[in-house]
Amino acid sequence: MSVLIYIEHEEGVVKKSSLEAVSYGKSLAESLGTEALVVGLGSISPDEWTLVGHAGASKGYHVTDERLNAGIIQAHTAAVSEVFEHSGADVLVLAKSSLGDAVAARLSVKLQAALVSNVVSLPDLAEGFKVKRSIFTGKAFAITAVQTSKKILAIKKNILEIRQDATDIAVEEFTVSLVDRVFAAKITGTDKAEGEISLPEADIVVSGGRGMKGPENWGIIEDLAKALGAATGCSKPVSDLNWRPHHEHVGQTGIKVSPSLYVAVGISGAIQHLAGVNASKNILVINKDPEAPFFKAADYGIVGDAFEVLPKLTEAIKAIK
Amino acid sequence: MKILVCITHVPDTTSRIQFTDNNTKFDKTGVQFVIGPYDDYALARAVELRDQTGGKLTVLNVGEAETDPTLRKALAIGADEAIRINAYPKDSYFVAQQIARVAQEGAYDLILMGRESSDYNGGMVHGMVGEMMGLPSISPVMRLDIEGNTAKLSREIEGGKEELEVSLPLVAGCQEPIAEWKIPNMRGIMSARSKPLTVKEADAYDVHASIVSYALPPAKGAVKLFDKDQMEELVKLLKNEANVL
Ligand SMILES: Cc1cc2nc3c(=O)[nH]c(=O)nc-3n(C[C@H](O)[C@H](O)[C@H](O)COP(=O)(O)OP(=O)(O)OC[C@H]3O[C@@H](n4cnc5c(N)ncnc54)[C@H](O)[C@@H]3O)c2cc1C
C-alpha cells in the first residue's frame, strides 16, 4: 500500500502544480502510514528530482523514454498504469491540467479506480474515504465517498503549500513496454507563448475586460502584470473579439484559476466570469462603475478609470518591491 | 459519417446554487435546465460536419424523463435523432458505461461531448469512454476538421495549443472556439417534434463514487474600497494583510 504521484514537467522543469501534488500525496501517505512515490515521464534532470524529493517523495520511478516528452494521452496512460501496478500503490495523485485530466480519466477505467477531480483538501479517513471537491464551477463543494479500493485524486491548484522536507529521493530508471497503438494520435505542431508565466500555474493573475477598450491598450495591463510577476488573462468577449489569445480566456467556459491574487480590470463580474475565479484567495477589482457586480465578489476594490489607476498602482507596487 | 454527441442537462450558468434536505440534495426550485455549454459547442460543430459530409447525427443523454426537453432542443438545433438512457446519472463511470454501449452498438465514427459538464465539472467521461472502447480520446478540443478518415484537431494546452492528427473513430471533449453556439430557428423547433427520441434502459450499474453531502463556500466579507489617490494604502494591505506581495 502506498501513494503514487504522477508529475508533469515543462521542458524538464517540474510544474509547480505537480510539486503541490507531491506534497499532497506525502501528507496523505503520512495519514495512511505509508510512502509517497513519484512517476515522471520523459527527460527530467537529477536536480529536478531533488526538488521532487524535497516536496515529500521518497522514491521516484523515472521512465526516460523520450517519446513521452510529448503529452500523448494514451501513451502517458499506458506508462503510468504500468508503474502504478508495479509499485503496488493504491492511490494515484495528480494535479489537474489539460493533460492530467485526460490521462486520469483513461486510467480510472484501466485501473478500475474511482477518479475524484477538483479535490480541494486531504481526504477524511475517519469512516471510509471521503474527499471534498469543488463543483458547479466553484459555486459549491461536494463530499464524495469513494467506493473502489484503488483511487485517483486530481487536485486543484494552490490548495496547499509545497513542503520543504529534507527527503532524499531514490530515483529508479523504469522501462515500460509501449505498443504502437498508444501513439495513434500524432502531434503535428505546438503553438505556445514563450517565456510567459503560465496562466493556470500563476500565483498572481491580472485580467482585462471589455473596459480596456481595445487590444492596443494592453500595455498597461502587461506593465502591472510584470511589476507583480503575474500572468495575464481576459474575459470571454475579449478573446471572442481576438483582442487576446483564447488560452487567456478565464471563466466558466475558459480557464479556471485559483491564484493567491486575482486582479480584474474593466471586467463587469458576470456570473460566468466569476465562476472561473471564485477560488482565488484574494480578488482586487478595478472598475469605473461603483455598481459593477464584481465588487460584491472582491476583497479589495478601486473605483476609477483603469487608464488613470493602472499606472499609479504599478508605480506603487514597484516602490515597495 | 455517423456522429454521436453526448449532452448533459445542467442548470443554466446564471443559476443560484442551493441545497435542501440537510445539504444532501440539489435544490431545483426556480432552476432552468439547459444543454451544457461545452456540449453545445460539440453539438454545433457536429451539425456543421454532418452538413458538410452527410450522414447522421445522434444526440444522447443519460437521464430521467425530465431531460427530454433538453434532447428536443438538441434536435431543434439540428440533430437527426435522440437517444435517452433512462437512468439517473449516478456518477461519471456509470454514465461512461452507458455511452460506451450506445457508441459500440451504433458504430459511430465520431463521439463528441463537452470537455466537462458545467455542474459536476468532472471532465472525465470522454476519456473513460475512449478507454472502455479502446479508442483515442482527445480533450479539450478547440478545432476539429475531418479529411477522409482522418481527424485534424487542436487541443488546448497550458499557454497555447497543439495540433494533432488521428484516424477515426475517435472520442473528443470539445470547447470553444470549435464552432459558434447555434440557436434553434422556428423550422428546427417544428421539425424537432417529429424526430425520433428513443428511450432505452441502462444495462450496467457500476458506480465508483457517490456524493454524501454538499456545502457552499463561506460568504465573502465586505470589499475594501479605494480611489486612485490611495494606492500606497492599498499596496500596504496587499502586502501585510493579503500577504501576496
Ligand atoms: C454560457 C455562457 C458562458 C460564458 N462564459 C464566460 C466565461 O467563461 N468568461 C467570461 O468572462 N465570460 C463568459 N460569459 C460572458 C459573460 O456573461 C459576460 O458577457 C462577460 O464576462 C463580460 O465581459 P466583460 O466584463 O469584459 O465586459 P462588460 O460586461 O462589457 O464589462 C466591461 C466593464 O468594464 C468597465 N469599464 C469600462 N470602461 C472602463 C474604464 N475606463 N476603467 C475601468 N472600468 C471600465 C465597465 O464598467 C464594465 O463593468 C459567458 C456567457 C454565457 C451565456
PDB file of N, CA, C and O in Angstrom, chain A residues 25-93:
ATOM      1  N   GLY A  25       0.306  14.280  -1.828  1.00  0.00           N
ATOM      2  CA  GLY A  25       0.477  12.827  -1.761  1.00  0.00           C
ATOM      3  C   GLY A  25       1.234  12.409  -0.516  1.00  0.00           C
ATOM      4  O   GLY A  25       0.914  11.415   0.130  1.00  0.00           O
ATOM      5  N   LYS A  26       2.255  13.213  -0.170  1.00  0.00           N
ATOM      6  CA  LYS A  26       3.056  12.898   1.015  1.00  0.00           C
ATOM      7  C   LYS A  26       2.207  13.018   2.288  1.00  0.00           C
ATOM      8  O   LYS A  26       2.243  12.139   3.152  1.00  0.00           O
ATOM      9  N   SER A  27       1.421  14.106   2.374  1.00  0.00           N
ATOM     10  CA  SER A  27       0.578  14.283   3.568  1.00  0.00           C
ATOM     11  C   SER A  27      -0.454  13.162   3.675  1.00  0.00           C
ATOM     12  O   SER A  27      -0.733  12.656   4.761  1.00  0.00           O
ATOM     13  N   LEU A  28      -0.988  12.755   2.528  1.00  0.00           N
ATOM     14  CA  LEU A  28      -1.932  11.636   2.525  1.00  0.00           C
ATOM     15  C   LEU A  28      -1.224  10.346   2.946  1.00  0.00           C
ATOM     16  O   LEU A  28      -1.742   9.578   3.761  1.00  0.00           O
ATOM     17  N   ALA A  29      -0.022  10.141   2.410  1.00  0.00           N
ATOM     18  CA  ALA A  29       0.747   8.936   2.751  1.00  0.00           C
ATOM     19  C   ALA A  29       0.999   8.883   4.255  1.00  0.00           C
ATOM     20  O   ALA A  29       0.909   7.815   4.876  1.00  0.00           O
ATOM     21  N   GLU A  30       1.310  10.036   4.848  1.00  0.00           N
ATOM     22  CA  GLU A  30       1.544  10.073   6.303  1.00  0.00           C
ATOM     23  C   GLU A  30       0.300   9.624   7.064  1.00  0.00           C
ATOM     24  O   GLU A  30       0.397   8.815   7.982  1.00  0.00           O
ATOM     25  N   SER A  31      -0.860  10.106   6.651  1.00  0.00           N
ATOM     26  CA  SER A  31      -2.055   9.698   7.412  1.00  0.00           C
ATOM     27  C   SER A  31      -2.419   8.245   7.141  1.00  0.00           C
ATOM     28  O   SER A  31      -3.115   7.623   7.936  1.00  0.00           O
ATOM     29  N   LEU A  32      -1.944   7.691   6.017  1.00  0.00           N
ATOM     30  CA  LEU A  32      -2.198   6.265   5.754  1.00  0.00           C
ATOM     31  C   LEU A  32      -1.065   5.395   6.300  1.00  0.00           C
ATOM     32  O   LEU A  32      -1.108   4.171   6.197  1.00  0.00           O
ATOM     33  N   GLY A  33      -0.029   6.040   6.842  1.00  0.00           N
ATOM     34  CA  GLY A  33       1.130   5.310   7.356  1.00  0.00           C
ATOM     35  C   GLY A  33       1.925   4.629   6.260  1.00  0.00           C
ATOM     36  O   GLY A  33       2.385   3.497   6.387  1.00  0.00           O
ATOM     37  N   THR A  34       2.091   5.336   5.148  1.00  0.00           N
ATOM     38  CA  THR A  34       2.823   4.722   4.040  1.00  0.00           C
ATOM     39  C   THR A  34       3.728   5.749   3.369  1.00  0.00           C
ATOM     40  O   THR A  34       3.983   6.820   3.913  1.00  0.00           O
ATOM     41  N   GLU A  35       4.225   5.397   2.179  1.00  0.00           N
ATOM     42  CA  GLU A  35       5.222   6.200   1.488  1.00  0.00           C
ATOM     43  C   GLU A  35       4.636   6.951   0.296  1.00  0.00           C
ATOM     44  O   GLU A  35       3.659   6.505  -0.297  1.00  0.00           O
ATOM     45  N   ALA A  36       5.301   8.052  -0.079  1.00  0.00           N
ATOM     46  CA  ALA A  36       4.922   8.785  -1.283  1.00  0.00           C
ATOM     47  C   ALA A  36       5.920   8.488  -2.397  1.00  0.00           C
ATOM     48  O   ALA A  36       7.110   8.768  -2.275  1.00  0.00           O
ATOM     49  N   LEU A  37       5.434   7.876  -3.476  1.00  0.00           N
ATOM     50  CA  LEU A  37       6.264   7.526  -4.617  1.00  0.00           C
ATOM     51  C   LEU A  37       5.873   8.417  -5.790  1.00  0.00           C
ATOM     52  O   LEU A  37       4.740   8.880  -5.865  1.00  0.00           O
ATOM     53  N   VAL A  38       6.803   8.617  -6.716  1.00  0.00           N
ATOM     54  CA  VAL A  38       6.502   9.517  -7.829  1.00  0.00           C
ATOM     55  C   VAL A  38       6.821   8.845  -9.159  1.00  0.00           C
ATOM     56  O   VAL A  38       7.811   8.107  -9.264  1.00  0.00           O
ATOM     57  N   VAL A  39       5.976   9.062 -10.157  1.00  0.00           N
ATOM     58  CA  VAL A  39       6.319   8.635 -11.508  1.00  0.00           C
ATOM     59  C   VAL A  39       6.469   9.878 -12.388  1.00  0.00           C
ATOM     60  O   VAL A  39       5.619  10.765 -12.390  1.00  0.00           O
ATOM     61  N   GLY A  40       7.624   9.937 -13.102  1.00  0.00           N
ATOM     62  CA  GLY A  40       7.897  11.040 -14.030  1.00  0.00           C
ATOM     63  C   GLY A  40       8.252  10.463 -15.385  1.00  0.00           C
ATOM     64  O   GLY A  40       8.977   9.475 -15.471  1.00  0.00           O
ATOM     65  N   LEU A  41       7.703  11.060 -16.446  1.00  0.00           N
ATOM     66  CA  LEU A  41       7.892  10.521 -17.798  1.00  0.00           C
ATOM     67  C   LEU A  41       8.711  11.476 -18.664  1.00  0.00           C
ATOM     68  O   LEU A  41       8.445  12.676 -18.665  1.00  0.00           O
ATOM     69  N   GLY A  42       9.685  10.944 -19.399  1.00  0.00           N
ATOM     70  CA  GLY A  42      10.467  11.777 -20.308  1.00  0.00           C
ATOM     71  C   GLY A  42      11.705  12.335 -19.615  1.00  0.00           C
ATOM     72  O   GLY A  42      12.138  11.828 -18.584  1.00  0.00           O
ATOM     73  N   SER A  43      12.263  13.411 -20.207  1.00  0.00           N
ATOM     74  CA  SER A  43      13.551  13.927 -19.720  1.00  0.00           C
ATOM     75  C   SER A  43      13.383  14.867 -18.530  1.00  0.00           C
ATOM     76  O   SER A  43      12.895  15.978 -18.675  1.00  0.00           O
ATOM     77  N   ILE A  44      13.799  14.373 -17.361  1.00  0.00           N
ATOM     78  CA  ILE A  44      13.762  15.183 -16.131  1.00  0.00           C
ATOM     79  C   ILE A  44      15.143  15.061 -15.492  1.00  0.00           C
ATOM     80  O   ILE A  44      15.646  13.951 -15.315  1.00  0.00           O
ATOM     81  N   SER A  45      15.762  16.195 -15.161  1.00  0.00           N
ATOM     82  CA  SER A  45      17.142  16.158 -14.665  1.00  0.00           C
ATOM     83  C   SER A  45      17.193  15.736 -13.199  1.00  0.00           C
ATOM     84  O   SER A  45      16.206  15.871 -12.463  1.00  0.00           O
ATOM     85  N   PRO A  46      18.379  15.260 -12.743  1.00  0.00           N
ATOM     86  CA  PRO A  46      18.532  14.877 -11.334  1.00  0.00           C
ATOM     87  C   PRO A  46      18.206  16.034 -10.384  1.00  0.00           C
ATOM     88  O   PRO A  46      17.618  15.812  -9.315  1.00  0.00           O
ATOM     89  N   ASP A  47      18.558  17.264 -10.769  1.00  0.00           N
ATOM     90  CA  ASP A  47      18.253  18.411  -9.904  1.00  0.00           C
ATOM     91  C   ASP A  47      16.760  18.559  -9.681  1.00  0.00           C
ATOM     92  O   ASP A  47      16.298  18.883  -8.579  1.00  0.00           O
ATOM     93  N   GLU A  48      16.014  18.334 -10.744  1.00  0.00           N
ATOM     94  CA  GLU A  48      14.562  18.442 -10.622  1.00  0.00           C
ATOM     95  C   GLU A  48      14.021  17.332  -9.719  1.00  0.00           C
ATOM     96  O   GLU A  48      13.116  17.541  -8.919  1.00  0.00           O
ATOM     97  N   TRP A  49      14.587  16.143  -9.869  1.00  0.00           N
ATOM     98  CA  TRP A  49      14.172  15.040  -8.994  1.00  0.00           C
ATOM     99  C   TRP A  49      14.448  15.381  -7.521  1.00  0.00           C
ATOM    100  O   TRP A  49      13.678  15.011  -6.635  1.00  0.00           O
ATOM    101  N   THR A  50      15.570  16.119  -7.277  1.00  0.00           N
ATOM    102  CA  THR A  50      15.869  16.521  -5.902  1.00  0.00           C
ATOM    103  C   THR A  50      14.727  17.362  -5.338  1.00  0.00           C
ATOM    104  O   THR A  50      14.300  17.181  -4.193  1.00  0.00           O
ATOM    105  N   LEU A  51      14.219  18.286  -6.177  1.00  0.00           N
ATOM    106  CA  LEU A  51      13.100  19.135  -5.728  1.00  0.00           C
ATOM    107  C   LEU A  51      11.849  18.308  -5.438  1.00  0.00           C
ATOM    108  O   LEU A  51      11.106  18.591  -4.498  1.00  0.00           O
ATOM    109  N   VAL A  52      11.657  17.274  -6.260  1.00  0.00           N
ATOM    110  CA  VAL A  52      10.507  16.389  -6.053  1.00  0.00           C
ATOM    111  C   VAL A  52      10.644  15.701  -4.687  1.00  0.00           C
ATOM    112  O   VAL A  52       9.673  15.544  -3.942  1.00  0.00           O
ATOM    113  N   GLY A  53      11.884  15.356  -4.351  1.00  0.00           N
ATOM    114  CA  GLY A  53      12.158  14.762  -3.043  1.00  0.00           C
ATOM    115  C   GLY A  53      11.825  15.736  -1.918  1.00  0.00           C
ATOM    116  O   GLY A  53      11.143  15.381  -0.952  1.00  0.00           O
ATOM    117  N   HIS A  54      12.285  16.987  -2.073  1.00  0.00           N
ATOM    118  CA  HIS A  54      12.005  17.980  -1.027  1.00  0.00           C
ATOM    119  C   HIS A  54      10.512  18.215  -0.854  1.00  0.00           C
ATOM    120  O   HIS A  54      10.044  18.519   0.240  1.00  0.00           O
ATOM    121  N   ALA A  55       9.770  18.072  -1.939  1.00  0.00           N
ATOM    122  CA  ALA A  55       8.317  18.258  -1.831  1.00  0.00           C
ATOM    123  C   ALA A  55       7.662  17.097  -1.095  1.00  0.00           C
ATOM    124  O   ALA A  55       6.479  17.156  -0.759  1.00  0.00           O
ATOM    125  N   GLY A  56       8.435  16.000  -0.853  1.00  0.00           N
ATOM    126  CA  GLY A  56       7.912  14.945   0.012  1.00  0.00           C
ATOM    127  C   GLY A  56       8.067  13.506  -0.475  1.00  0.00           C
ATOM    128  O   GLY A  56       7.727  12.578   0.239  1.00  0.00           O
ATOM    129  N   ALA A  57       8.598  13.292  -1.687  1.00  0.00           N
ATOM    130  CA  ALA A  57       8.657  11.922  -2.218  1.00  0.00           C
ATOM    131  C   ALA A  57       9.931  11.206  -1.791  1.00  0.00           C
ATOM    132  O   ALA A  57      11.006  11.793  -1.794  1.00  0.00           O
ATOM    133  N   SER A  58       9.804   9.932  -1.448  1.00  0.00           N
ATOM    134  CA  SER A  58      10.991   9.182  -1.053  1.00  0.00           C
ATOM    135  C   SER A  58      11.520   8.311  -2.190  1.00  0.00           C
ATOM    136  O   SER A  58      12.662   7.894  -2.182  1.00  0.00           O
ATOM    137  N   LYS A  59      10.669   8.060  -3.196  1.00  0.00           N
ATOM    138  CA  LYS A  59      11.135   7.218  -4.296  1.00  0.00           C
ATOM    139  C   LYS A  59      10.545   7.716  -5.605  1.00  0.00           C
ATOM    140  O   LYS A  59       9.381   8.117  -5.660  1.00  0.00           O
ATOM    141  N   GLY A  60      11.369   7.702  -6.640  1.00  0.00           N
ATOM    142  CA  GLY A  60      10.895   8.115  -7.954  1.00  0.00           C
ATOM    143  C   GLY A  60      11.060   7.004  -8.978  1.00  0.00           C
ATOM    144  O   GLY A  60      12.071   6.299  -8.973  1.00  0.00           O
ATOM    145  N   TYR A  61      10.066   6.806  -9.815  1.00  0.00           N
ATOM    146  CA  TYR A  61      10.181   5.922 -10.973  1.00  0.00           C
ATOM    147  C   TYR A  61      10.335   6.822 -12.199  1.00  0.00           C
ATOM    148  O   TYR A  61       9.411   7.570 -12.522  1.00  0.00           O
ATOM    149  N   HIS A  62      11.478   6.743 -12.850  1.00  0.00           N
ATOM    150  CA  HIS A  62      11.727   7.625 -13.976  1.00  0.00           C
ATOM    151  C   HIS A  62      11.666   6.812 -15.270  1.00  0.00           C
ATOM    152  O   HIS A  62      12.518   5.967 -15.525  1.00  0.00           O
ATOM    153  N   VAL A  63      10.655   7.068 -16.075  1.00  0.00           N
ATOM    154  CA  VAL A  63      10.524   6.421 -17.383  1.00  0.00           C
ATOM    155  C   VAL A  63      11.138   7.389 -18.392  1.00  0.00           C
ATOM    156  O   VAL A  63      10.548   8.410 -18.715  1.00  0.00           O
ATOM    157  N   THR A  64      12.357   7.091 -18.851  1.00  0.00           N
ATOM    158  CA  THR A  64      13.129   8.092 -19.599  1.00  0.00           C
ATOM    159  C   THR A  64      12.787   8.125 -21.088  1.00  0.00           C
ATOM    160  O   THR A  64      13.273   8.998 -21.793  1.00  0.00           O
ATOM    161  N   ASP A  65      11.995   7.199 -21.563  1.00  0.00           N
ATOM    162  CA  ASP A  65      11.599   7.135 -22.971  1.00  0.00           C
ATOM    163  C   ASP A  65      11.266   8.538 -23.508  1.00  0.00           C
ATOM    164  O   ASP A  65      10.308   9.175 -23.056  1.00  0.00           O
ATOM    165  N   GLU A  66      12.062   9.012 -24.483  1.00  0.00           N
ATOM    166  CA  GLU A  66      11.910  10.416 -24.920  1.00  0.00           C
ATOM    167  C   GLU A  66      10.609  10.681 -25.668  1.00  0.00           C
ATOM    168  O   GLU A  66      10.187  11.835 -25.781  1.00  0.00           O
ATOM    169  N   ARG A  67       9.993   9.616 -26.163  1.00  0.00           N
ATOM    170  CA  ARG A  67       8.702   9.817 -26.841  1.00  0.00           C
ATOM    171  C   ARG A  67       7.661  10.373 -25.869  1.00  0.00           C
ATOM    172  O   ARG A  67       6.669  10.940 -26.266  1.00  0.00           O
ATOM    173  N   LEU A  68       7.935  10.191 -24.564  1.00  0.00           N
ATOM    174  CA  LEU A  68       6.968  10.639 -23.561  1.00  0.00           C
ATOM    175  C   LEU A  68       7.158  12.103 -23.171  1.00  0.00           C
ATOM    176  O   LEU A  68       6.407  12.628 -22.343  1.00  0.00           O
ATOM    177  N   ASN A  69       8.148  12.779 -23.786  1.00  0.00           N
ATOM    178  CA  ASN A  69       8.239  14.229 -23.566  1.00  0.00           C
ATOM    179  C   ASN A  69       7.007  14.931 -24.114  1.00  0.00           C
ATOM    180  O   ASN A  69       6.599  15.970 -23.614  1.00  0.00           O
ATOM    181  N   ALA A  70       6.455  14.349 -25.173  1.00  0.00           N
ATOM    182  CA  ALA A  70       5.200  14.897 -25.701  1.00  0.00           C
ATOM    183  C   ALA A  70       4.043  14.359 -24.857  1.00  0.00           C
ATOM    184  O   ALA A  70       4.089  13.243 -24.370  1.00  0.00           O
ATOM    185  N   GLY A  71       3.022  15.178 -24.701  1.00  0.00           N
ATOM    186  CA  GLY A  71       1.887  14.775 -23.864  1.00  0.00           C
ATOM    187  C   GLY A  71       0.879  13.938 -24.627  1.00  0.00           C
ATOM    188  O   GLY A  71      -0.247  14.365 -24.825  1.00  0.00           O
ATOM    189  N   ILE A  72       1.279  12.762 -25.056  1.00  0.00           N
ATOM    190  CA  ILE A  72       0.347  11.909 -25.795  1.00  0.00           C
ATOM    191  C   ILE A  72      -0.493  11.127 -24.787  1.00  0.00           C
ATOM    192  O   ILE A  72       0.030  10.333 -24.001  1.00  0.00           O
ATOM    193  N   ILE A  73      -1.774  11.392 -24.818  1.00  0.00           N
ATOM    194  CA  ILE A  73      -2.665  10.955 -23.740  1.00  0.00           C
ATOM    195  C   ILE A  73      -2.606   9.440 -23.518  1.00  0.00           C
ATOM    196  O   ILE A  73      -2.401   8.969 -22.396  1.00  0.00           O
ATOM    197  N   GLN A  74      -2.756   8.665 -24.611  1.00  0.00           N
ATOM    198  CA  GLN A  74      -2.786   7.212 -24.429  1.00  0.00           C
ATOM    199  C   GLN A  74      -1.435   6.649 -24.012  1.00  0.00           C
ATOM    200  O   GLN A  74      -1.366   5.677 -23.268  1.00  0.00           O
ATOM    201  N   ALA A  75      -0.369   7.272 -24.495  1.00  0.00           N
ATOM    202  CA  ALA A  75       0.971   6.783 -24.142  1.00  0.00           C
ATOM    203  C   ALA A  75       1.244   7.035 -22.657  1.00  0.00           C
ATOM    204  O   ALA A  75       1.761   6.169 -21.933  1.00  0.00           O
ATOM    205  N   HIS A  76       0.865   8.225 -22.195  1.00  0.00           N
ATOM    206  CA  HIS A  76       1.048   8.526 -20.769  1.00  0.00           C
ATOM    207  C   HIS A  76       0.184   7.609 -19.906  1.00  0.00           C
ATOM    208  O   HIS A  76       0.606   7.154 -18.849  1.00  0.00           O
ATOM    209  N   THR A  77      -1.026   7.323 -20.388  1.00  0.00           N
ATOM    210  CA  THR A  77      -1.914   6.416 -19.650  1.00  0.00           C
ATOM    211  C   THR A  77      -1.256   5.056 -19.472  1.00  0.00           C
ATOM    212  O   THR A  77      -1.218   4.498 -18.367  1.00  0.00           O
ATOM    213  N   ALA A  78      -0.711   4.534 -20.572  1.00  0.00           N
ATOM    214  CA  ALA A  78      -0.103   3.206 -20.530  1.00  0.00           C
ATOM    215  C   ALA A  78       1.100   3.190 -19.583  1.00  0.00           C
ATOM    216  O   ALA A  78       1.258   2.267 -18.771  1.00  0.00           O
ATOM    217  N   ALA A  79       1.935   4.232 -19.668  1.00  0.00           N
ATOM    218  CA  ALA A  79       3.149   4.259 -18.851  1.00  0.00           C
ATOM    219  C   ALA A  79       2.812   4.381 -17.367  1.00  0.00           C
ATOM    220  O   ALA A  79       3.339   3.634 -16.534  1.00  0.00           O
ATOM    221  N   VAL A  80       1.908   5.303 -17.040  1.00  0.00           N
ATOM    222  CA  VAL A  80       1.580   5.500 -15.616  1.00  0.00           C
ATOM    223  C   VAL A  80       0.907   4.253 -15.059  1.00  0.00           C
ATOM    224  O   VAL A  80       1.178   3.836 -13.924  1.00  0.00           O
ATOM    225  N   SER A  81       0.058   3.640 -15.859  1.00  0.00           N
ATOM    226  CA  SER A  81      -0.645   2.455 -15.389  1.00  0.00           C
ATOM    227  C   SER A  81       0.338   1.321 -15.077  1.00  0.00           C
ATOM    228  O   SER A  81       0.215   0.627 -14.054  1.00  0.00           O
ATOM    229  N   GLU A  82       1.350   1.163 -15.927  1.00  0.00           N
ATOM    230  CA  GLU A  82       2.325   0.089 -15.679  1.00  0.00           C
ATOM    231  C   GLU A  82       3.108   0.356 -14.392  1.00  0.00           C
ATOM    232  O   GLU A  82       3.329  -0.547 -13.588  1.00  0.00           O
ATOM    233  N   VAL A  83       3.502   1.601 -14.185  1.00  0.00           N
ATOM    234  CA  VAL A  83       4.230   1.936 -12.964  1.00  0.00           C
ATOM    235  C   VAL A  83       3.330   1.754 -11.739  1.00  0.00           C
ATOM    236  O   VAL A  83       3.756   1.223 -10.708  1.00  0.00           O
ATOM    237  N   PHE A  84       2.091   2.158 -11.867  1.00  0.00           N
ATOM    238  CA  PHE A  84       1.137   2.036 -10.750  1.00  0.00           C
ATOM    239  C   PHE A  84       1.028   0.571 -10.320  1.00  0.00           C
ATOM    240  O   PHE A  84       1.162   0.244  -9.134  1.00  0.00           O
ATOM    241  N   GLU A  85       0.805  -0.308 -11.292  1.00  0.00           N
ATOM    242  CA  GLU A  85       0.668  -1.740 -10.980  1.00  0.00           C
ATOM    243  C   GLU A  85       1.950  -2.280 -10.344  1.00  0.00           C
ATOM    244  O   GLU A  85       1.911  -3.009  -9.357  1.00  0.00           O
ATOM    245  N   HIS A  86       3.099  -1.886 -10.915  1.00  0.00           N
ATOM    246  CA  HIS A  86       4.380  -2.378 -10.403  1.00  0.00           C
ATOM    247  C   HIS A  86       4.631  -1.899  -8.976  1.00  0.00           C
ATOM    248  O   HIS A  86       5.114  -2.640  -8.125  1.00  0.00           O
ATOM    249  N   SER A  87       4.286  -0.635  -8.703  1.00  0.00           N
ATOM    250  CA  SER A  87       4.631  -0.033  -7.408  1.00  0.00           C
ATOM    251  C   SER A  87       3.753  -0.569  -6.283  1.00  0.00           C
ATOM    252  O   SER A  87       4.069  -0.392  -5.117  1.00  0.00           O
ATOM    253  N   GLY A  88       2.638  -1.198  -6.641  1.00  0.00           N
ATOM    254  CA  GLY A  88       1.726  -1.690  -5.606  1.00  0.00           C
ATOM    255  C   GLY A  88       0.952  -0.571  -4.919  1.00  0.00           C
ATOM    256  O   GLY A  88       0.363  -0.770  -3.865  1.00  0.00           O
ATOM    257  N   ALA A  89       0.950   0.621  -5.517  1.00  0.00           N
ATOM    258  CA  ALA A  89       0.226   1.744  -4.914  1.00  0.00           C
ATOM    259  C   ALA A  89      -1.272   1.488  -5.000  1.00  0.00           C
ATOM    260  O   ALA A  89      -1.729   0.718  -5.850  1.00  0.00           O
ATOM    261  N   ASP A  90      -2.026   2.110  -4.109  1.00  0.00           N
ATOM    262  CA  ASP A  90      -3.471   2.047  -4.311  1.00  0.00           C
ATOM    263  C   ASP A  90      -4.124   3.407  -4.431  1.00  0.00           C
ATOM    264  O   ASP A  90      -5.317   3.501  -4.689  1.00  0.00           O
ATOM    265  N   VAL A  91      -3.328   4.479  -4.257  1.00  0.00           N
ATOM    266  CA  VAL A  91      -3.865   5.809  -4.543  1.00  0.00           C
ATOM    267  C   VAL A  91      -2.923   6.495  -5.527  1.00  0.00           C
ATOM    268  O   VAL A  91      -1.703   6.465  -5.357  1.00  0.00           O
ATOM    269  N   LEU A  92      -3.507   7.086  -6.580  1.00  0.00           N
ATOM    270  CA  LEU A  92      -2.731   7.897  -7.513  1.00  0.00           C
ATOM    271  C   LEU A  92      -3.165   9.343  -7.323  1.00  0.00           C
ATOM    272  O   LEU A  92      -4.362   9.635  -7.285  1.00  0.00           O
ATOM    273  N   VAL A  93      -2.179  10.244  -7.184  1.00  0.00           N
ATOM    274  CA  VAL A  93      -2.484  11.673  -7.028  1.00  0.00           C
ATOM    275  C   VAL A  93      -1.872  12.417  -8.205  1.00  0.00           C
ATOM    276  O   VAL A  93      -0.762  12.090  -8.638  1.00  0.00           O
TER     277      VAL A  93
END
